[in-house]
XYZ file of C-alpha atoms in Angstrom:
662
model
C -219.430 -118.797 32.270
C -217.572 -118.748 34.785
C -214.058 -120.042 34.383
C -212.093 -121.985 37.359
C -209.467 -120.501 38.851
C -206.392 -122.141 37.771
C -204.023 -122.766 40.471
C -200.277 -122.457 40.095
C -196.836 -121.748 42.108
C -196.538 -118.132 43.909
C -193.363 -117.986 41.402
C -195.438 -118.693 38.470
C -198.252 -116.590 39.425
C -195.333 -113.825 40.131
C -194.012 -113.920 36.529
C -197.425 -113.312 35.324
C -198.528 -110.779 37.709
C -195.827 -108.919 38.966
C -193.326 -106.483 37.438
C -191.079 -103.941 39.191
C -191.264 -100.260 38.628
C -188.420 -98.170 37.400
C -187.631 -97.282 40.687
C -186.714 -100.273 41.089
C -182.782 -101.919 41.194
C -183.760 -104.344 38.410
C -187.274 -102.526 37.001
C -189.598 -105.143 34.549
C -190.906 -108.378 34.994
C -190.670 -110.635 37.869
C -188.460 -112.959 37.686
C -187.984 -115.174 40.946
C -185.476 -117.421 39.269
C -183.239 -114.656 40.262
C -182.938 -115.500 43.222
C -183.676 -119.564 42.681
C -182.856 -120.430 46.540
C -186.208 -118.759 47.119
C -188.633 -120.571 44.973
C -189.147 -123.826 47.019
C -189.042 -121.826 49.927
C -192.224 -119.988 47.947
C -193.698 -123.397 46.614
C -193.321 -125.124 50.091
C -195.810 -122.924 51.957
C -198.436 -122.800 48.896
C -198.570 -126.426 49.252
C -199.667 -126.231 52.453
C -198.435 -129.742 53.374
C -196.615 -128.544 56.419
C -197.531 -126.252 59.403
C -194.038 -124.230 59.646
C -191.970 -123.544 56.503
C -188.733 -122.035 58.048
C -186.156 -120.191 55.954
C -183.016 -119.013 57.648
C -180.448 -116.691 55.775
C -178.922 -113.268 55.439
C -179.769 -109.717 54.270
C -180.793 -108.645 50.565
C -181.435 -112.274 49.530
C -185.070 -111.647 47.985
C -187.411 -112.791 51.045
C -189.712 -109.822 50.995
C -190.219 -110.428 47.467
C -191.303 -113.993 48.046
C -193.471 -113.066 51.455
C -195.392 -110.759 47.875
C -195.084 -113.707 46.013
C -197.271 -115.969 47.966
C -199.586 -113.244 48.875
C -200.402 -112.369 45.900
C -200.737 -115.907 44.688
C -202.996 -117.045 47.487
C -205.327 -114.042 47.514
C -206.262 -114.316 43.828
C -206.163 -118.101 43.742
C -207.354 -119.823 46.860
C -208.768 -116.221 48.987
C -208.266 -116.659 52.837
C -207.166 -115.105 55.676
C -203.777 -113.880 55.895
C -201.532 -112.376 58.447
C -198.114 -110.263 57.614
C -195.943 -109.910 61.974
C -193.090 -107.619 60.784
C -190.380 -106.984 63.324
C -191.853 -103.294 64.288
C -194.449 -100.873 63.746
C -192.237 -98.361 61.834
C -190.795 -101.850 59.317
C -194.470 -102.346 58.788
C -195.921 -99.276 58.439
C -193.097 -97.444 55.923
C -191.977 -100.307 54.580
C -193.948 -103.008 53.870
C -197.470 -101.631 53.633
C -196.206 -99.678 50.480
C -194.765 -102.726 49.381
C -198.188 -104.952 49.980
C -200.139 -101.329 47.767
C -197.499 -101.748 45.110
C -198.769 -105.845 44.815
C -202.602 -104.960 45.059
C -202.296 -102.050 42.086
C -200.091 -103.716 39.794
C -201.451 -107.109 39.482
C -204.817 -107.331 37.517
C -206.210 -110.580 38.792
C -206.036 -108.531 42.456
C -206.424 -105.000 41.997
C -210.474 -105.476 40.370
C -210.646 -107.751 43.877
C -210.007 -105.021 46.161
C -212.225 -103.147 48.357
C -210.959 -99.759 48.785
C -212.417 -95.986 50.315
C -213.546 -96.611 54.329
C -212.899 -99.964 54.225
C -208.914 -99.918 53.416
C -206.748 -99.106 56.226
C -202.860 -99.383 57.186
C -202.560 -102.174 58.317
C -206.274 -104.083 57.176
C -206.540 -104.629 53.508
C -210.089 -106.274 51.904
C -209.342 -108.856 49.048
C -211.208 -111.239 47.552
C -213.952 -110.732 50.731
C -210.797 -111.862 52.937
C -208.875 -109.981 55.487
C -205.115 -109.096 55.255
C -203.967 -108.021 58.437
C -200.545 -106.397 58.901
C -199.109 -106.231 62.466
C -195.708 -106.047 64.595
C -194.756 -108.234 67.436
C -195.246 -105.214 70.005
C -199.056 -105.536 69.278
C -200.255 -108.157 71.259
C -204.154 -107.589 70.498
C -203.609 -107.936 66.245
C -201.520 -111.439 67.382
C -204.548 -112.454 69.259
C -207.115 -111.555 66.665
C -208.439 -113.328 64.257
C -208.469 -116.518 62.718
C -205.813 -117.100 59.941
C -205.340 -119.442 57.686
C -202.126 -118.305 56.765
C -199.210 -116.429 58.477
C -196.268 -114.983 57.625
C -193.096 -113.573 59.916
C -190.855 -111.453 58.640
C -187.451 -111.059 60.386
C -187.896 -113.262 63.772
C -184.925 -112.654 65.162
C -186.236 -109.138 65.936
C -189.573 -109.981 66.958
C -190.133 -108.675 71.044
C -189.066 -112.010 73.029
C -191.936 -111.267 75.331
C -195.241 -109.410 73.857
C -196.420 -107.740 77.101
C -196.140 -111.011 79.160
C -198.473 -112.788 76.359
C -195.388 -115.034 75.623
C -193.131 -115.835 72.659
C -194.980 -113.906 69.515
C -194.701 -117.168 67.371
C -196.323 -118.963 69.468
C -199.343 -116.466 69.407
C -198.968 -116.726 65.849
C -199.391 -120.615 65.710
C -202.617 -120.014 67.640
C -204.639 -117.879 65.148
C -204.172 -120.792 62.862
C -205.911 -123.554 65.206
C -209.663 -123.421 63.276
C -207.852 -123.683 59.690
C -206.444 -127.735 58.921
C -204.024 -126.393 56.179
C -203.100 -123.565 58.384
C -199.107 -122.536 57.536
C -196.547 -120.356 59.451
C -193.916 -119.370 57.484
C -191.427 -117.880 59.158
C -187.735 -116.091 57.759
C -185.157 -113.783 59.452
C -181.269 -112.942 59.290
C -180.184 -115.264 62.490
C -178.424 -113.757 65.675
C -176.089 -115.668 68.156
C -175.440 -118.887 68.472
C -172.792 -121.530 68.244
C -171.924 -123.579 65.388
C -169.859 -126.492 64.138
C -169.880 -128.350 60.720
C -170.310 -132.409 59.988
C -169.291 -133.756 57.205
C -171.091 -136.537 55.964
C -168.879 -139.486 55.669
C -170.755 -140.570 52.678
C -172.003 -137.586 50.617
C -168.712 -135.716 51.568
C -170.677 -132.623 52.001
C -170.591 -130.245 54.716
C -173.780 -129.644 56.548
C -174.442 -127.860 59.838
C -174.337 -130.124 63.163
C -177.002 -129.762 65.630
C -176.541 -127.792 68.297
C -177.856 -128.210 72.498
C -180.487 -125.355 72.350
C -179.067 -124.071 75.120
C -176.321 -122.682 72.904
C -178.515 -121.058 70.355
C -180.232 -117.752 71.448
C -181.246 -117.113 67.556
C -185.073 -117.718 66.988
C -184.598 -118.539 63.380
C -181.484 -120.907 63.825
C -183.358 -122.689 66.688
C -186.463 -123.303 64.558
C -184.360 -123.735 61.835
C -182.330 -126.913 63.353
C -186.115 -128.356 64.612
C -186.942 -128.603 60.603
C -185.899 -130.419 57.726
C -182.609 -128.752 57.750
C -181.926 -128.336 53.902
C -178.939 -126.513 53.202
C -178.663 -124.649 49.536
C -175.934 -126.458 47.474
C -173.881 -125.220 44.264
C -171.708 -127.487 41.671
C -168.305 -126.447 41.690
C -167.972 -125.329 37.766
C -164.206 -127.099 37.635
C -164.749 -130.119 39.168
C -168.480 -130.411 39.280
C -168.818 -131.638 42.831
C -171.307 -130.109 44.734
C -170.654 -128.434 48.282
C -172.692 -126.055 50.541
C -171.194 -122.739 50.629
C -170.310 -121.112 53.330
C -168.246 -118.154 55.388
C -165.208 -120.610 55.760
C -165.347 -121.308 51.665
C -164.076 -117.522 51.157
C -160.349 -116.908 51.242
C -159.920 -113.330 51.809
C -155.929 -112.529 51.570
C -153.974 -112.266 54.882
C -154.677 -109.071 56.436
C -155.967 -107.234 54.011
C -157.942 -103.829 54.193
C -161.453 -103.420 53.360
C -160.427 -102.342 49.542
C -157.930 -105.216 48.955
C -160.675 -107.754 50.295
C -162.974 -106.573 48.111
C -160.840 -106.953 45.496
C -159.202 -109.949 45.154
C -161.077 -112.458 47.775
C -162.469 -115.435 46.127
C -163.876 -118.773 47.252
C -161.914 -122.099 47.688
C -164.527 -125.410 46.525
C -164.114 -127.246 49.868
C -164.094 -130.744 47.900
C -161.797 -130.401 45.489
C -159.553 -126.799 46.253
C -160.647 -125.335 42.969
C -160.526 -121.909 43.138
C -163.735 -119.431 42.120
C -164.639 -115.947 41.427
C -167.642 -114.304 41.387
C -167.098 -112.354 37.625
C -164.232 -114.111 36.096
C -163.750 -112.293 32.735
C -167.691 -110.979 32.475
C -168.936 -114.526 33.064
C -171.742 -114.712 35.463
C -170.145 -118.210 37.611
C -172.563 -117.620 40.367
C -175.594 -116.941 38.385
C -174.898 -120.223 36.751
C -174.236 -122.382 40.099
C -177.491 -121.527 41.272
C -179.389 -122.482 38.622
C -177.918 -125.539 38.935
C -178.269 -125.323 42.815
C -180.529 -127.730 45.020
C -181.535 -128.179 48.231
C -180.134 -131.150 50.635
C -181.018 -132.754 53.557
C -178.352 -133.861 56.114
C -178.526 -137.863 54.907
C -179.257 -136.850 51.412
C -176.357 -137.013 48.829
C -176.616 -135.285 45.142
C -175.595 -137.179 41.886
C -173.592 -135.528 39.515
C -176.474 -134.146 37.349
C -178.070 -132.132 40.126
C -180.587 -134.907 41.497
C -180.525 -135.562 45.295
C -180.929 -138.949 46.472
C -182.642 -140.159 49.869
C -185.145 -139.173 52.187
C -184.690 -135.788 53.824
C -184.601 -135.144 57.565
C -188.234 -136.422 59.371
C -189.996 -133.210 60.710
C -193.359 -131.254 60.531
C -191.728 -128.283 60.004
C -189.984 -127.991 56.502
C -186.337 -125.657 57.374
C -183.960 -124.325 54.570
C -180.616 -122.280 54.887
C -178.993 -120.267 52.296
C -175.425 -118.720 52.455
C -175.452 -114.600 51.715
C -172.650 -115.890 48.997
C -175.542 -117.130 46.901
C -176.995 -113.616 46.719
C -176.894 -112.141 43.155
C -177.244 -108.562 44.593
C -173.862 -109.049 46.508
C -170.207 -110.151 45.198
C -167.940 -112.094 47.322
C -165.431 -108.847 47.486
C -168.742 -107.176 48.661
C -169.111 -109.575 51.860
C -165.171 -109.536 51.877
C -165.188 -106.267 52.735
C -168.547 -105.488 54.699
C -166.874 -108.769 57.182
C -163.472 -106.988 56.988
C -164.354 -103.753 57.732
C -166.060 -104.389 61.299
C -163.062 -106.842 61.980
C -161.081 -103.412 61.884
C -163.313 -101.523 63.774
C -162.981 -104.039 67.180
C -166.552 -103.655 67.630
C -168.206 -106.818 68.053
C -171.513 -105.776 67.270
C -170.223 -104.629 63.978
C -169.136 -108.001 63.369
C -172.015 -109.609 64.739
C -173.801 -107.824 61.920
C -171.396 -108.865 59.051
C -171.655 -112.153 60.058
C -175.601 -112.745 60.488
C -176.838 -110.667 57.943
C -173.306 -111.067 55.127
C -173.330 -114.348 55.390
C -176.331 -115.970 57.221
C -174.822 -117.608 59.582
C -175.470 -117.683 63.373
C -172.283 -115.347 65.695
C -170.254 -116.402 68.375
C -167.882 -114.035 70.068
C -164.439 -115.195 69.174
C -161.012 -113.798 70.365
C -158.078 -115.257 72.213
C -156.637 -117.770 69.971
C -159.057 -120.098 71.321
C -158.108 -123.669 70.036
C -161.102 -125.795 68.436
C -161.977 -128.437 71.024
C -160.941 -131.371 69.017
C -157.095 -129.846 70.059
C -158.121 -130.842 73.761
C -157.907 -134.255 72.996
C -154.535 -134.477 71.357
C -153.280 -133.093 74.525
C -154.270 -136.798 75.942
C -151.454 -138.619 77.421
C -150.941 -142.784 78.303
C -152.291 -142.863 81.978
C -155.582 -143.474 82.699
C -158.638 -141.794 84.851
C -158.062 -142.052 88.509
C -154.235 -142.664 88.130
C -151.663 -140.517 89.633
C -148.601 -140.100 87.461
C -145.429 -139.903 89.017
C -144.698 -136.455 88.845
C -147.317 -135.082 90.420
C -146.497 -133.477 93.646
C -149.889 -132.674 94.763
C -153.633 -133.080 93.897
C -156.591 -129.824 94.197
C -160.245 -129.871 93.125
C -161.772 -126.729 91.520
C -165.924 -127.416 92.375
C -168.544 -124.943 89.869
C -172.104 -124.877 91.067
C -175.045 -125.532 89.529
C -178.420 -125.652 90.410
C -179.084 -129.447 89.876
C -175.311 -130.478 90.441
C -171.872 -129.915 91.226
C -168.764 -129.858 88.767
C -165.677 -130.703 89.689
C -162.020 -131.416 88.261
C -158.872 -132.917 90.392
C -155.778 -132.069 89.233
C -152.248 -132.811 90.081
C -149.609 -130.477 89.811
C -146.105 -130.518 89.573
C -143.108 -128.468 88.792
C -142.841 -125.554 86.181
C -146.263 -125.778 86.870
C -146.862 -129.029 84.728
C -150.473 -130.829 85.372
C -152.310 -133.607 85.122
C -155.819 -134.097 85.007
C -156.753 -136.816 87.114
C -160.698 -136.851 87.583
C -163.447 -134.995 86.462
C -167.355 -135.150 86.427
C -170.458 -134.046 87.655
C -172.382 -134.679 90.969
C -176.020 -134.926 90.418
C -178.117 -133.222 92.903
C -180.181 -130.634 93.813
C -177.706 -127.997 95.733
C -180.106 -126.681 98.177
C -180.340 -129.990 99.491
C -177.627 -131.685 101.633
C -177.597 -134.787 99.853
C -175.041 -133.840 97.384
C -172.677 -131.608 99.464
C -172.393 -135.286 101.473
C -171.487 -136.612 98.132
C -168.665 -133.990 97.313
C -167.238 -134.348 101.121
C -166.723 -138.125 99.948
C -165.137 -136.703 96.557
C -163.040 -135.067 98.987
C -161.729 -137.299 100.695
C -160.980 -139.867 98.619
C -157.677 -141.930 97.453
C -156.345 -141.290 94.131
C -153.576 -144.033 94.100
C -152.631 -143.235 97.179
C -153.017 -139.659 97.319
C -155.642 -136.791 98.687
C -156.458 -134.016 97.428
C -154.752 -131.059 99.188
C -157.019 -128.370 98.728
C -160.794 -127.389 97.353
C -161.833 -124.236 95.933
C -165.834 -123.984 95.704
C -167.479 -121.057 93.538
C -169.524 -119.189 95.921
C -171.122 -116.917 93.271
C -174.316 -119.193 92.439
C -176.311 -119.547 95.992
C -178.286 -122.292 96.388
C -181.728 -122.357 96.620
C -184.064 -119.424 98.020
C -183.267 -117.383 100.723
C -186.491 -117.715 102.332
C -186.411 -121.135 102.022
C -182.446 -121.953 102.064
C -181.533 -119.247 104.540
C -178.010 -121.068 105.284
C -175.436 -120.424 101.984
C -174.818 -123.994 101.130
C -171.449 -122.906 99.898
C -170.158 -121.144 102.721
C -171.632 -123.325 105.536
C -169.979 -126.705 103.584
C -166.337 -124.541 103.194
C -167.082 -123.855 107.560
C -167.341 -127.738 108.034
C -163.892 -128.596 105.919
C -162.370 -125.125 106.928
C -159.125 -126.954 106.450
C -159.933 -128.798 103.292
C -162.499 -126.723 101.438
C -162.631 -122.958 100.482
C -165.101 -120.743 99.091
C -164.079 -118.678 96.171
C -165.853 -115.237 94.114
C -164.509 -114.266 90.800
C -163.965 -110.670 89.606
C -163.302 -109.218 86.561
C -160.072 -108.134 87.566
C -158.043 -107.581 90.683
C -154.729 -105.830 91.961
C -153.590 -109.397 93.033
C -154.557 -112.906 91.320
C -155.905 -114.285 94.463
C -156.468 -112.195 98.603
C -158.390 -114.152 101.504
C -160.751 -111.913 103.622
C -162.254 -113.625 106.452
C -166.242 -113.603 106.692
C -167.908 -113.600 110.229
C -171.235 -112.839 109.438
C -173.688 -116.138 109.153
C -176.157 -116.177 105.927
C -178.855 -115.272 107.965
C -176.678 -112.146 109.160
C -175.819 -113.000 112.457
C -172.287 -113.222 114.259
C -170.460 -116.892 113.765
C -168.071 -117.748 116.320
C -166.403 -119.420 113.756
C -165.078 -117.321 110.958
C -164.849 -117.812 107.026
C -162.147 -117.319 105.034
C -163.285 -116.160 101.383
C -161.017 -116.925 99.025
C -161.744 -113.167 96.306
C -160.089 -114.666 92.494
C -158.804 -112.831 89.900
C -161.248 -114.481 86.917
C -159.615 -112.913 84.293
C -155.863 -114.143 85.980
C -156.837 -118.177 86.184
C -158.778 -117.973 83.020
C -156.020 -116.537 80.627
C -153.163 -119.141 82.520
C -155.463 -122.371 81.914
C -155.617 -121.331 78.114
C -152.044 -119.972 77.975
C -150.872 -123.800 78.163
C -153.331 -125.417 76.161
C -150.708 -124.598 73.468
C -147.819 -125.269 75.337
C -144.902 -126.270 73.159
C -144.405 -130.074 73.845
C -140.590 -129.525 74.456
C -140.896 -127.264 77.014
C -142.109 -128.110 81.241
C -144.933 -126.450 82.663
C -147.485 -128.724 80.186
C -150.786 -128.861 80.727
C -152.589 -132.695 80.242
C -155.483 -134.668 80.179
C -156.073 -138.624 80.800
C -156.532 -140.542 77.929
C -159.468 -141.500 75.620
C -161.948 -144.288 76.171
C -161.611 -147.336 74.818
C -163.523 -150.733 74.980
C -161.626 -151.600 77.953
C -161.500 -148.225 79.781
C -164.453 -146.876 78.643
C -164.737 -144.036 81.428
C -162.223 -141.713 79.505
C -161.712 -137.974 78.476
C -165.411 -137.025 76.687
C -165.825 -135.040 74.247
C -168.549 -132.399 76.204
C -165.090 -132.358 78.953
C -162.838 -130.869 75.886
C -165.712 -128.706 73.943
C -166.171 -126.937 77.754
C -162.854 -125.960 78.081
C -162.891 -123.507 75.062
C -166.654 -122.192 75.477
C -165.355 -118.346 76.649
C -163.196 -116.233 74.538
C -160.964 -113.733 75.906
C -161.306 -110.828 73.554
C -160.576 -106.935 73.717
C -163.079 -104.409 74.017
C -163.289 -101.566 71.531
C -162.764 -98.962 74.596
C -159.758 -101.034 75.875
C -158.790 -103.907 78.406
C -160.269 -107.489 77.552
C -163.245 -108.970 78.479
C -164.472 -113.019 78.532
C -167.361 -113.609 76.120
C -169.091 -117.139 76.400
C -169.337 -118.952 73.156
C -171.236 -121.953 74.292
C -173.107 -121.782 77.669
C -171.987 -124.830 78.846
C -168.567 -123.859 80.202
C -168.460 -125.654 83.827
C -165.372 -127.391 83.207
C -163.435 -124.323 82.402
C -164.594 -122.487 85.314
C -163.710 -125.474 87.463
C -159.897 -126.018 85.821
C -159.848 -122.040 86.761
C -160.278 -123.069 90.503
C -158.422 -126.025 90.671
C -155.224 -123.852 89.279
C -156.215 -121.218 92.033
C -156.100 -123.559 94.642
C -152.513 -125.381 93.846
C -151.750 -120.838 93.151
C -152.629 -120.384 96.849
C -150.642 -123.928 97.797
C -147.646 -121.736 96.196
C -147.246 -124.004 93.020
C -145.628 -121.083 91.187
C -142.394 -121.738 93.813
C -142.697 -125.531 93.143
C -138.802 -127.197 93.299
C -137.934 -128.478 90.449
C -136.915 -131.458 92.803
C -139.806 -131.594 94.645
C -141.702 -135.519 94.767
C -144.187 -136.981 96.588
C -144.434 -139.564 99.039
C -143.634 -142.940 97.035
C -143.493 -141.867 93.953
C -140.002 -142.350 91.343
C -137.634 -140.561 89.956
C -138.281 -139.414 86.777
C -137.650 -141.244 83.598
C -135.693 -139.826 80.231
C -138.195 -137.839 78.283
C -139.742 -139.916 75.552
C -139.263 -139.530 72.116
C -141.646 -137.761 70.384
C -144.677 -139.413 69.296
C -144.997 -140.457 65.263
C -148.346 -139.474 65.155
C -151.139 -137.931 68.042
C -153.450 -139.965 66.553
C -152.281 -143.253 67.532
C -152.623 -143.556 71.514
C -150.553 -145.227 73.306
C -151.690 -148.185 75.399
C -151.786 -147.503 78.878
C -150.375 -149.173 81.995
C -152.269 -151.455 84.250
C -154.079 -148.699 86.606
C -152.941 -148.810 90.349
C -155.083 -149.755 93.301
C -158.081 -147.061 93.635
C -161.157 -146.596 95.910
C -163.606 -148.236 94.789
C -166.036 -145.993 93.471
C -163.366 -144.344 90.838
C -163.600 -148.011 89.053
C -167.089 -146.611 88.141
C -169.296 -147.933 90.571
C -171.933 -145.869 92.554
C -172.900 -144.731 95.695
C -175.638 -144.487 98.188
C -178.421 -143.206 95.778
C -176.928 -144.256 92.374
C -174.766 -141.853 91.284
C -171.733 -142.368 89.828
C -168.825 -139.751 89.908
C -167.524 -140.580 86.136
C -170.707 -139.254 84.509
């Protein structure tokens, strides 16, 4: 009499059916709990409660073995068509297919169900009467062929972004499961490029990855992970007992260490109480113990001292997991640190990225230039309101960055010793291929800021609004021709012999000669942006500071925004491996930094660097004695009553209902 197959989990099935060969790093019976952070991932796939199950992690974490557990358990206990998608044909045929054959041959319950001979192909196996298909991202035919109940995508970030113009491979695979009600698409990968930031939960004290703007994430797996439950693998500290989420920032690598010293002396610091955690003190495997007690926790949840997770996870149709490469039992803290220091000393950004992605399982954003954290910009705020003009200001300039759907601007006031004050910053929304938004910019340029007008405006002409056949005029050029005495079109270059030069253009965008030429200002972008970043950490006791207006309050909600602060540090000046420097984008929204560089360039053109200490604007008061240093940067002094300003600067809107204060 036939007995029904007992349904188990992938890890339980693997313990009963899989044995590593003598050639493996750890030969013998398969132990899924050597990598316990992989067990919940495999079980989530087998439960079939969510269409997507996502795992972001580093290399050498046990991903492939977990996929093999899932495939074996499904084919043995609930046979259904399975599709595996690898990053390349070579990877599939030379690395994964031999492991599939090892699985089918070594598991007794599977080996007798395999159709052999002519029915067995390298990329298609028939097991228990159902197909197991091995495909790769460059094969749209395979991705669009038969329906499947289970799909497994490996190294999603290495997949071809567009499979022969057939669309995103992840989407193509998803559509293969439309005919199965319990279809599951499991996706794993090491992440690649993207912005990252830690957010501390005030209730649990745990530090989670903060959700970033989609446009700041290039990594496919990280974008998918953000859309899901965002589970983080957490450890209990072996000393204080508090749970924490290990990540690269928890490592303490000796300052200026070479790779050998980094491998020897690196240790982990518990972020909860500063406890020192070594990999293997006196032969005692602390990492194995921490992994054994590790749990997955989602933002909003907490962990009690016994390791019980309290609260509901983030609500999502995708179950997503992240685990740090520091949790791998195959690599020590020192091994990871050695690889990172080696990459860092090479000066090659590709090697540094590979160390961060593959070693720690974290997204990587270019770093360098000693760029401050965005919170430091908020500490530069002084007690004056948006739109007010402090007495030391002699003249105002405006910088405008042009985007397809808006103009991003800053107005900055300038004084002696190149000291400056942010007066206004915002976005003028509207299609820049149309005239309306440029009319709004005209009104902005003619605004009265406490009795002071903008002396010069620089507008970036690098972006050309509209298509040439639909909008033959270059909107920036035409605007600057109409305001030739005040507005100048600019183009930035990576490096120039001079910071700024002016060239006359006597041809219109249509290619015709014009009676009224245009002065195009060519800028050394490196010089202008470097000046801005140099001023961010200017000594407080020295003249020449770079200031911003006050933070928002209940009474004055239109204060300095976090978005402005983030954009100011959205780029970093880094040294190239071949020599010289380049500006690399850390976050795509960098428009306020560009606008600030343009505002400085306009002031430079007006002779800011030659402004005497005695310079004063009409009606300004003489400088007061320097105030005593503030006791705390966190305490924002009460702002003085604002002087009279134009009506629309008080938060009103104009014309089509668009306010200039964001």
